[in-house]
mmCIF file with all atom_site columns, C-alpha atoms in Angstrom:
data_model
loop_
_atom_site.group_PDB
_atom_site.id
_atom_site.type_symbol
_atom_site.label_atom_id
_atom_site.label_alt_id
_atom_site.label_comp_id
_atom_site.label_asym_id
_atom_site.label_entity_id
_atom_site.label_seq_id
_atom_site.pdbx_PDB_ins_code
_atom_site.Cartn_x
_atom_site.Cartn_y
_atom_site.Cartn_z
_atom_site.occupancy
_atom_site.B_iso_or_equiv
_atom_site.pdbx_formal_charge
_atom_site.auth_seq_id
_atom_site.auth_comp_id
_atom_site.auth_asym_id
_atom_site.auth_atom_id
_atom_site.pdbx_PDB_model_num
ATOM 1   C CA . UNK A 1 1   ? 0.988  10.137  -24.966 1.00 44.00 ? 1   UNK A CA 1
ATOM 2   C CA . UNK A 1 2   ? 3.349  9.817   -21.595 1.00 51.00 ? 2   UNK A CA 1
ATOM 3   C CA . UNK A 1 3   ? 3.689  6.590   -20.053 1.00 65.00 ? 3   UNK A CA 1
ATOM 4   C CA . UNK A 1 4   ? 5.137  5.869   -16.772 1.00 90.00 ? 4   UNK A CA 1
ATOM 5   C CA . UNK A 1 5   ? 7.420  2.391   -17.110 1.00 94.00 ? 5   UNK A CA 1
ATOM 6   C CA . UNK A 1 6   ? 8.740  0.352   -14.514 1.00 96.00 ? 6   UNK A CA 1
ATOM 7   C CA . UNK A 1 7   ? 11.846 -1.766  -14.295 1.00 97.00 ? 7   UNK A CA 1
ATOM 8   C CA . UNK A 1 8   ? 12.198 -3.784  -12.065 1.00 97.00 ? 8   UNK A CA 1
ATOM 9   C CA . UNK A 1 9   ? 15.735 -5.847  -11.145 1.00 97.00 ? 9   UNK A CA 1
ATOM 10  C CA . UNK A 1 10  ? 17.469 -8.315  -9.917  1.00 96.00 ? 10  UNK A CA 1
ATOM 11  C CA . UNK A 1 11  ? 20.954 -8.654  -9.619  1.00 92.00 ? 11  UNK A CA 1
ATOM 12  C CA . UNK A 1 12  ? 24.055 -10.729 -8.244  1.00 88.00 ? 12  UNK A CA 1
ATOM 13  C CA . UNK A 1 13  ? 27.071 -8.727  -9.357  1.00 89.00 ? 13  UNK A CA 1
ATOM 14  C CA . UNK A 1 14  ? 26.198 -5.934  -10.803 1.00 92.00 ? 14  UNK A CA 1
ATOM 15  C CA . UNK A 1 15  ? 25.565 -5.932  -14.141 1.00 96.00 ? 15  UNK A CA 1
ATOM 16  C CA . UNK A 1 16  ? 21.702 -6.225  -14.595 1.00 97.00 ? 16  UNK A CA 1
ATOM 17  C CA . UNK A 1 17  ? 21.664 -2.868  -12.892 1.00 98.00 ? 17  UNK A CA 1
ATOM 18  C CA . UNK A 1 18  ? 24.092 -1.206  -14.963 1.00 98.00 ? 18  UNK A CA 1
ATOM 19  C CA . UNK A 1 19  ? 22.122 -2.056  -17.889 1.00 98.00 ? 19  UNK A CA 1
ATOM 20  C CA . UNK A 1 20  ? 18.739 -1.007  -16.165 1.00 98.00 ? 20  UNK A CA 1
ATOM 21  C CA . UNK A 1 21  ? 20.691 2.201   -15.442 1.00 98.00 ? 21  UNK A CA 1
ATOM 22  C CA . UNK A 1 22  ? 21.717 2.740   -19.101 1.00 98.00 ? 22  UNK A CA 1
ATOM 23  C CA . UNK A 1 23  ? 18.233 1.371   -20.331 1.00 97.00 ? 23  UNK A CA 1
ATOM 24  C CA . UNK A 1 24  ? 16.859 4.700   -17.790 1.00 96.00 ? 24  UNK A CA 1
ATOM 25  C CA . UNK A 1 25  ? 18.995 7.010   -19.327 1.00 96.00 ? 25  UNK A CA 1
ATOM 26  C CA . UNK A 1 26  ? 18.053 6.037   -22.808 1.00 96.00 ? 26  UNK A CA 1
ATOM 27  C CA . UNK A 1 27  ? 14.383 6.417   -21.682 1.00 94.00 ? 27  UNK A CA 1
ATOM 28  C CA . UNK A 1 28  ? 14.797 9.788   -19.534 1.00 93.00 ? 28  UNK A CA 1
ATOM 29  C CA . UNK A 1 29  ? 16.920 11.081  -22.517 1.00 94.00 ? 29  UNK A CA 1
ATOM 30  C CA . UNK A 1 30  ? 13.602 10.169  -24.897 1.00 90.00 ? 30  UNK A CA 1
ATOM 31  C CA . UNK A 1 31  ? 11.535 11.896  -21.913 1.00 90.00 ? 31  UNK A CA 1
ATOM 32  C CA . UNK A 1 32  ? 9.802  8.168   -20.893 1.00 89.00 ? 32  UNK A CA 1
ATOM 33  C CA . UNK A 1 33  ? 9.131  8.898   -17.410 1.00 91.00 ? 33  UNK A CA 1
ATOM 34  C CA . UNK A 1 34  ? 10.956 5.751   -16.077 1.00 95.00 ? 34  UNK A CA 1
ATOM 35  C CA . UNK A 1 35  ? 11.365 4.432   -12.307 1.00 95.00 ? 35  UNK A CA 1
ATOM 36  C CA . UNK A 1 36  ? 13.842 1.679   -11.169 1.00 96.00 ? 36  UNK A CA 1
ATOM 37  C CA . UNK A 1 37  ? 13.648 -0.390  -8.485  1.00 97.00 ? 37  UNK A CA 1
ATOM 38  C CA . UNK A 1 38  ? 15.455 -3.597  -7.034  1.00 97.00 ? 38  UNK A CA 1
ATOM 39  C CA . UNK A 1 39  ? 13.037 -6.425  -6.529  1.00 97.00 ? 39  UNK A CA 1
ATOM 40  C CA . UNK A 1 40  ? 14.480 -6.685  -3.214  1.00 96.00 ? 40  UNK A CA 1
ATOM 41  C CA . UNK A 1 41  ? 12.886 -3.235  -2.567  1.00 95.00 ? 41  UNK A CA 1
ATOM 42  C CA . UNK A 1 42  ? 9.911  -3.233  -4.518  1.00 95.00 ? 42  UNK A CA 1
ATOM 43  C CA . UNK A 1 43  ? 6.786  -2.902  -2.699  1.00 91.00 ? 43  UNK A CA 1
ATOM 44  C CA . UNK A 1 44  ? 4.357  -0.218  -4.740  1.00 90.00 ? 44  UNK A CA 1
ATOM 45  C CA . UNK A 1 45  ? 1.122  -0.597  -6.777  1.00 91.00 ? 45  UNK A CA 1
ATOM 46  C CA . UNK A 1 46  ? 1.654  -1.697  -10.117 1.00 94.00 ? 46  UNK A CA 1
ATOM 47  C CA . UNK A 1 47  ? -1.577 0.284   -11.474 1.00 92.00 ? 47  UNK A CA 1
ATOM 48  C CA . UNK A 1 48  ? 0.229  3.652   -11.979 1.00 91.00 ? 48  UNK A CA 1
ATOM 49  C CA . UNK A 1 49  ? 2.924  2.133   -14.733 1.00 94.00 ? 49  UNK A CA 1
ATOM 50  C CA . UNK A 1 50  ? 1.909  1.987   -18.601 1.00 92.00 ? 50  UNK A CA 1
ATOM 51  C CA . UNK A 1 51  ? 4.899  -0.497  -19.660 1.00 95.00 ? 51  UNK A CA 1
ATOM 52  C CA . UNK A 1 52  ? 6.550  -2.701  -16.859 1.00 97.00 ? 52  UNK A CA 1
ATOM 53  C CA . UNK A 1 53  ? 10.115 -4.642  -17.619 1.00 97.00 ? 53  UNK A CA 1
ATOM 54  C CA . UNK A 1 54  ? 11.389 -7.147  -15.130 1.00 98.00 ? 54  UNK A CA 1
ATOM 55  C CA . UNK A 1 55  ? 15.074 -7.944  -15.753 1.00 98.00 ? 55  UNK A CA 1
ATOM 56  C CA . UNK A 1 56  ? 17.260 -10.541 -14.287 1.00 97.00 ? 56  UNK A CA 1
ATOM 57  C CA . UNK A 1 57  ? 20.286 -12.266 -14.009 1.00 95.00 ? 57  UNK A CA 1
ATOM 58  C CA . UNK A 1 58  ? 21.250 -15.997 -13.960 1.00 91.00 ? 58  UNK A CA 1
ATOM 59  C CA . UNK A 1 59  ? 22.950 -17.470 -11.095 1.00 84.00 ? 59  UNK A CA 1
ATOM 60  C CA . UNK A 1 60  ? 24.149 -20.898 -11.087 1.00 81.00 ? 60  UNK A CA 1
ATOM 61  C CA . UNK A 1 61  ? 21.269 -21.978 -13.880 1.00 83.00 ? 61  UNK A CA 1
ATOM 62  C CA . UNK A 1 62  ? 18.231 -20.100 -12.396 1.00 87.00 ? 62  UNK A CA 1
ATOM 63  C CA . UNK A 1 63  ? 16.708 -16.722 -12.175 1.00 92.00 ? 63  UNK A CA 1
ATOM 64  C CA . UNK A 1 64  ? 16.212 -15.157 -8.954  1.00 92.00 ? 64  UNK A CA 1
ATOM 65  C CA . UNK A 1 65  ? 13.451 -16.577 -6.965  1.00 94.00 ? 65  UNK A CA 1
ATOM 66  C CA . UNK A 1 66  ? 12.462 -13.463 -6.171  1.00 96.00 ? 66  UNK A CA 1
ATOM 67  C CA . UNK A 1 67  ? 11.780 -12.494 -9.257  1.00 96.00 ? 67  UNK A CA 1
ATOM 68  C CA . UNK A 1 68  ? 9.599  -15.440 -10.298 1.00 95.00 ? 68  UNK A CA 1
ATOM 69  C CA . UNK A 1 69  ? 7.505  -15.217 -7.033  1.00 95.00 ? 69  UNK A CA 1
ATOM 70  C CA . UNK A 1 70  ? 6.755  -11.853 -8.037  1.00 96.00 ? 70  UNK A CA 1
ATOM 71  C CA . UNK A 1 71  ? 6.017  -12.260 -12.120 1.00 96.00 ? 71  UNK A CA 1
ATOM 72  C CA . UNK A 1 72  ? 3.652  -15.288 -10.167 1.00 95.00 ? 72  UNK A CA 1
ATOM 73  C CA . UNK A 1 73  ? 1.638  -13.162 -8.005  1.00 95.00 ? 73  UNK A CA 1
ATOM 74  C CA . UNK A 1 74  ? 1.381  -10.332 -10.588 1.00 96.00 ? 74  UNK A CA 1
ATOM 75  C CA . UNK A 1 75  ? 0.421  -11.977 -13.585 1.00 94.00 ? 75  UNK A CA 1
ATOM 76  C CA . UNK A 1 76  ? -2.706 -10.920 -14.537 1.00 94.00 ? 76  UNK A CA 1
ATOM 77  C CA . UNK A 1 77  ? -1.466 -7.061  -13.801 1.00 94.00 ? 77  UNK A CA 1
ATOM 78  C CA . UNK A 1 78  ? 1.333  -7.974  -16.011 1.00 95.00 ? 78  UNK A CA 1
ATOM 79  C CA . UNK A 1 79  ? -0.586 -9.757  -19.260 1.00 93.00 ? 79  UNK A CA 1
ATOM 80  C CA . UNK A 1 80  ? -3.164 -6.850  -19.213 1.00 94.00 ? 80  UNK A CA 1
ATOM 81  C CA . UNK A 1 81  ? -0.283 -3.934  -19.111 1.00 93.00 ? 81  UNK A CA 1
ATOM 82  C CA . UNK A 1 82  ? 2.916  -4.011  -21.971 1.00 95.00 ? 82  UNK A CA 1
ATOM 83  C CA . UNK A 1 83  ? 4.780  -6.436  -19.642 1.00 96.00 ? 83  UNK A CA 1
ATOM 84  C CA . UNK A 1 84  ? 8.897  -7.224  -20.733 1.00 97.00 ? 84  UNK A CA 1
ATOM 85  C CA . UNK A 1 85  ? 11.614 -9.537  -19.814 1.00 98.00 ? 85  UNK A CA 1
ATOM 86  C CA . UNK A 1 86  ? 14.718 -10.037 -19.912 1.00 98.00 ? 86  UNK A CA 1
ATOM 87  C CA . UNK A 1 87  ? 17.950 -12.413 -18.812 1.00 97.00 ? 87  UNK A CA 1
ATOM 88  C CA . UNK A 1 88  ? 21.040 -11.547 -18.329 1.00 97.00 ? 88  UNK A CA 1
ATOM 89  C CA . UNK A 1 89  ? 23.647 -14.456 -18.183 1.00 94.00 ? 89  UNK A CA 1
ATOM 90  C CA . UNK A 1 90  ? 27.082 -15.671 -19.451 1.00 90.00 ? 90  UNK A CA 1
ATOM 91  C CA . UNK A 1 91  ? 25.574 -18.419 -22.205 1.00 91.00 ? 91  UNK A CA 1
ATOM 92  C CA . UNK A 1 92  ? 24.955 -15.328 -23.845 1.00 94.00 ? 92  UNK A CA 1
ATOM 93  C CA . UNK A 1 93  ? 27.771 -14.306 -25.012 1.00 94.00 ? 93  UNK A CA 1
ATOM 94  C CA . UNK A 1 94  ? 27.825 -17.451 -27.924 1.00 93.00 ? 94  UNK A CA 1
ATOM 95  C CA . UNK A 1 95  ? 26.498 -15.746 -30.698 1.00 94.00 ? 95  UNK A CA 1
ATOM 96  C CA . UNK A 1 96  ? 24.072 -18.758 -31.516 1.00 95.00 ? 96  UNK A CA 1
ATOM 97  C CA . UNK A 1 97  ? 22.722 -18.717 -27.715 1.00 95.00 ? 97  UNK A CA 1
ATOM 98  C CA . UNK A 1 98  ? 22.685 -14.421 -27.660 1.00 96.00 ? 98  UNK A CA 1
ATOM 99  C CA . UNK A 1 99  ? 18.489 -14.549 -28.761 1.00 97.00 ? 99  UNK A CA 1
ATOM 100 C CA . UNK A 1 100 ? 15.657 -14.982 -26.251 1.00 96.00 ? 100 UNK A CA 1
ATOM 101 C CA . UNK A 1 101 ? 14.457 -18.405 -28.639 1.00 96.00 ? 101 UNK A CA 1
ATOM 102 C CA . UNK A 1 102 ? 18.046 -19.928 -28.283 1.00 96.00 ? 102 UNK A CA 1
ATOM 103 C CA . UNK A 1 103 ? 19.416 -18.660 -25.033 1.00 95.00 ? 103 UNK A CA 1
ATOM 104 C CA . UNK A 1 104 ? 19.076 -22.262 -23.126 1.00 94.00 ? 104 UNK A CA 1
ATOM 105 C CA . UNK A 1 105 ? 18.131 -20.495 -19.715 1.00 94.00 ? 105 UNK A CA 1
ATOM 106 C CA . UNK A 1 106 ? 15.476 -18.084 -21.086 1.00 96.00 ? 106 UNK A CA 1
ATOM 107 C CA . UNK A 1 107 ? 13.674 -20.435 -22.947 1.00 96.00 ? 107 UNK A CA 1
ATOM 108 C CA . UNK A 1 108 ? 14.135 -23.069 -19.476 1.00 95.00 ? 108 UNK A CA 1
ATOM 109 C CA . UNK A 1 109 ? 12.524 -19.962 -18.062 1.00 95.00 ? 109 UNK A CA 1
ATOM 110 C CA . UNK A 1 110 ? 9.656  -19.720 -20.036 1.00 95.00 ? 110 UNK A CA 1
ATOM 111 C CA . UNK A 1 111 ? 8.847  -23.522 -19.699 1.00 94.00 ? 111 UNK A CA 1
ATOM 112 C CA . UNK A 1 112 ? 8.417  -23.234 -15.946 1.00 92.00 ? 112 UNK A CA 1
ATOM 113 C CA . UNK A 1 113 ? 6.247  -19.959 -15.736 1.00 93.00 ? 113 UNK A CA 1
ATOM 114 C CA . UNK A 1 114 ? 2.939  -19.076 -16.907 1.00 91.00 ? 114 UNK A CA 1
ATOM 115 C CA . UNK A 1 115 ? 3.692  -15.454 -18.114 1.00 94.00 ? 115 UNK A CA 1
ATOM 116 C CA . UNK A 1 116 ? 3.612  -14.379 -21.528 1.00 93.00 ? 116 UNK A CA 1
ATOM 117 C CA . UNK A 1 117 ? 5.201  -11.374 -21.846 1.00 96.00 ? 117 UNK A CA 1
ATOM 118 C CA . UNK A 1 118 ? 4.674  -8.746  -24.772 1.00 95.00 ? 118 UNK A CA 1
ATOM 119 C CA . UNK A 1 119 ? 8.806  -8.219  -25.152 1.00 96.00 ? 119 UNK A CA 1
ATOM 120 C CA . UNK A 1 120 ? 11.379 -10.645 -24.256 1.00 97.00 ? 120 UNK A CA 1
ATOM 121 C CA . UNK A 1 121 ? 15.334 -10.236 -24.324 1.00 98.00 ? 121 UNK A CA 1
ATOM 122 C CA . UNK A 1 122 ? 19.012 -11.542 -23.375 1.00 98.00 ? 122 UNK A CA 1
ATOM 123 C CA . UNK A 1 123 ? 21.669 -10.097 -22.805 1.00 98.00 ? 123 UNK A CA 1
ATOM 124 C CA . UNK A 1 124 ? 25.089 -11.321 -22.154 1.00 96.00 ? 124 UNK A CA 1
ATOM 125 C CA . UNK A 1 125 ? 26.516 -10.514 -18.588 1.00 94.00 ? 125 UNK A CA 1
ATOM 126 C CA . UNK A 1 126 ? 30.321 -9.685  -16.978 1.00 94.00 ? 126 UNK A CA 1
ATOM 127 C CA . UNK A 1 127 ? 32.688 -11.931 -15.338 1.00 93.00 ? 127 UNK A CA 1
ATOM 128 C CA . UNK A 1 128 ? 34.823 -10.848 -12.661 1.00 93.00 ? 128 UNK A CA 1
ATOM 129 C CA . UNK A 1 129 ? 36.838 -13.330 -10.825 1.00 92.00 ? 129 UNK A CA 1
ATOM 130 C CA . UNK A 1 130 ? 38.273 -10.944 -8.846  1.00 91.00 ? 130 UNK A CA 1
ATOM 131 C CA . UNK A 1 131 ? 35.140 -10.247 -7.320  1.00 91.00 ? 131 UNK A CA 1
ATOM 132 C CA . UNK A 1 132 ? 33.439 -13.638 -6.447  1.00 90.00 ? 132 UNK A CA 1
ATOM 133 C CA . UNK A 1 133 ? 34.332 -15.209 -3.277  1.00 91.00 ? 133 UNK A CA 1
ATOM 134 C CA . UNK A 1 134 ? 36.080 -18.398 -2.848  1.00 93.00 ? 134 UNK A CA 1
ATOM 135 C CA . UNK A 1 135 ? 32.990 -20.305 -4.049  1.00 92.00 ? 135 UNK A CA 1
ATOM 136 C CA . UNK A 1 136 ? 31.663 -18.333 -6.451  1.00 88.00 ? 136 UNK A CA 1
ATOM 137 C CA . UNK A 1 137 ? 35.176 -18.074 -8.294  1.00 90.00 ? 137 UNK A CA 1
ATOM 138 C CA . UNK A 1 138 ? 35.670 -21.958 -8.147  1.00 91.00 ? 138 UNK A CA 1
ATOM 139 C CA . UNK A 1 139 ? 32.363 -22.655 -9.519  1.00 89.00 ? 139 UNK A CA 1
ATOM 140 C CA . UNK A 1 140 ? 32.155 -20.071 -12.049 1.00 87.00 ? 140 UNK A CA 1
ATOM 141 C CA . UNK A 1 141 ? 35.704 -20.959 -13.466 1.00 91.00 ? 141 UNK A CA 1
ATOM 142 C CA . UNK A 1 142 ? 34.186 -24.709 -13.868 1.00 90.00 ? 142 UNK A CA 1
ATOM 143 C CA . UNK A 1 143 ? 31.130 -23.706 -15.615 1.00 85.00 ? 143 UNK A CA 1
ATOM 144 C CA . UNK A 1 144 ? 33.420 -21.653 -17.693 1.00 86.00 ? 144 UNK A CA 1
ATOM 145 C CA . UNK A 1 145 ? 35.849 -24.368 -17.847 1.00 92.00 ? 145 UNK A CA 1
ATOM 146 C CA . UNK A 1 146 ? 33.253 -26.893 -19.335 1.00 87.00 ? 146 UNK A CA 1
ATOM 147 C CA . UNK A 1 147 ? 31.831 -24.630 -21.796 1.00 84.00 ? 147 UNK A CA 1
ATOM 148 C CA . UNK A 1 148 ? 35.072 -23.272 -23.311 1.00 87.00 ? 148 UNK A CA 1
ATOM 149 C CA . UNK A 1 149 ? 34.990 -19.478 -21.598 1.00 88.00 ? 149 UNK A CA 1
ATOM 150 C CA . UNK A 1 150 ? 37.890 -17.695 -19.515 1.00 91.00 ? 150 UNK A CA 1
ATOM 151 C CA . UNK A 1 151 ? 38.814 -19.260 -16.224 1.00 92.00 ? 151 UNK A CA 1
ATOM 152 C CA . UNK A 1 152 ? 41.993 -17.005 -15.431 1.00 92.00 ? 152 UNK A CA 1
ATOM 153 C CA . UNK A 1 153 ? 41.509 -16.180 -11.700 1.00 90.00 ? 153 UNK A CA 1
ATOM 154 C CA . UNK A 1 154 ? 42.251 -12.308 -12.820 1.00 91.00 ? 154 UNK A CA 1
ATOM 155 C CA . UNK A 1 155 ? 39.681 -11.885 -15.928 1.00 90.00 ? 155 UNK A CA 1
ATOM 156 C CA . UNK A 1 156 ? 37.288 -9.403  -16.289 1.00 92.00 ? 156 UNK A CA 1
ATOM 157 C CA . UNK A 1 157 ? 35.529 -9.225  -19.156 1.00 93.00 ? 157 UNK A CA 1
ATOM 158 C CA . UNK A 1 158 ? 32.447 -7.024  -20.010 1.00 94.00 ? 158 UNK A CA 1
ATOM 159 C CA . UNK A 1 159 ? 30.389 -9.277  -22.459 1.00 95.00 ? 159 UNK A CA 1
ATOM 160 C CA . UNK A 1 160 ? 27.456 -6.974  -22.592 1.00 97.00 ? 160 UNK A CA 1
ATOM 161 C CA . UNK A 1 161 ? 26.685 -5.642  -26.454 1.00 97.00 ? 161 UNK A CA 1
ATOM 162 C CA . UNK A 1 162 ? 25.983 -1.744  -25.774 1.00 98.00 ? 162 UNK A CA 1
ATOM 163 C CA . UNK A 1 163 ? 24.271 -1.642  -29.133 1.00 97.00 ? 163 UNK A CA 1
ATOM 164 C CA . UNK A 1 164 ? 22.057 -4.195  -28.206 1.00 98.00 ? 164 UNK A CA 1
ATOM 165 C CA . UNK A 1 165 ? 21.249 -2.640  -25.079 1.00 98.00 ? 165 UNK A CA 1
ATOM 166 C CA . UNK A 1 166 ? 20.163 0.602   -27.151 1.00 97.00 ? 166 UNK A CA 1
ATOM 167 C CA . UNK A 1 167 ? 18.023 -0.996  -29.489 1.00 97.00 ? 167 UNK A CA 1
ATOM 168 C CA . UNK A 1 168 ? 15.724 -2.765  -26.679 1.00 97.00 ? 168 UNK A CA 1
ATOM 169 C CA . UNK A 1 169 ? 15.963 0.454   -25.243 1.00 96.00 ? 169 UNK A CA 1
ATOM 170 C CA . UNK A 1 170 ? 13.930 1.574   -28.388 1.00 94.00 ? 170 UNK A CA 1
ATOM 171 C CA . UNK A 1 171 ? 11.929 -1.043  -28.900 1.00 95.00 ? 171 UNK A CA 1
ATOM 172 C CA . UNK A 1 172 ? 10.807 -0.086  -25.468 1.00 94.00 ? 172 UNK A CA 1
ATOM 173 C CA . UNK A 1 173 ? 9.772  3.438   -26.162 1.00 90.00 ? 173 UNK A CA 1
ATOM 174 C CA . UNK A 1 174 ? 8.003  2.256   -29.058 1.00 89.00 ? 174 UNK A CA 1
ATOM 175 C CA . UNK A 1 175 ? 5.726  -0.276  -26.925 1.00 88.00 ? 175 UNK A CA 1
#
């Protein structure tokens, strides 16, 4: 049986939509109908979708508010559909902080919403000092500073696992 899924993003930099992009592929490749959207963007019925997956990234400790206004104002649509999550964020790229039960921001997530999602996931992000402004760079190399990750103004490192992408790309054809 066809289902139509849904993913919707958010993201700062970039990343979160190159994974929803590669997540779409996966699908289309499978034939999973599959429609992306930015939640900035987003303004259609939820009824036609099967399987909906909201992914986000972290910024500065928090998910986009964006994103939890909508999971808020949808939740009932979401809890009676095959509803998924799932974080993308730097913390993740410690092995022992790289699962949805560990990662210190999902689970902070989770605490503050009332959504219970059938799939949940994390996914370690990029960092790209080159691309931050002023700001950005400053505070990102002091996070990274105070939990032991690169702060060379020039890095760019792709933390994502590819793998791990593919397999939650699976596990969401086999909803």
């Amino acid at each position: 049986m066809q289902t139509n899924l849904l993913i919707i993003y958010s993201s700062v930099d970039g990343q979160t939509l190159k994974i929803c992009n590669a997540l779409a592929e996966q699908l289309k490749e499978q034939n999973q109908p599959v429609e992306i959207y930015s939640i900035d963007t987003f303004n259609k019925d939820l009824k036609p979708y099967d399987k909906i997956v909201i992914g986000s990234s972290i910024r500065y400790g928090v998910h986009n508010k964006k994103i939890i206004d909508f999971i808020n104002s949808h939740k009932e649509e979401l809890e009676a559909k095959k509803s998924v999550f799932f974080s993308v964020n730097l913390v993740a790229r410690k092995p022992e902080k790289s699962t949805p039960t560990e990662n210190p921001y999902v689970v902070k997530f989770f605490k503050t919403i009332d959504w219970k999602p059938t799939l949940v996931e994390v996914f370690a992000g990029k960092i790209d000092y080159k691309k931050y402004n002023f700001f950005d760079r400053k505070m990102i190399q002091l996070i990274m500073w105070m939990t032991h990750g690169p702060t060379n103004k020039d890095a760019e490192i792709e933390y994502t696992n590819w793998e791990k992408v593919k397999s939650f790309g699976l596990k969401l054809i086999d909803l």
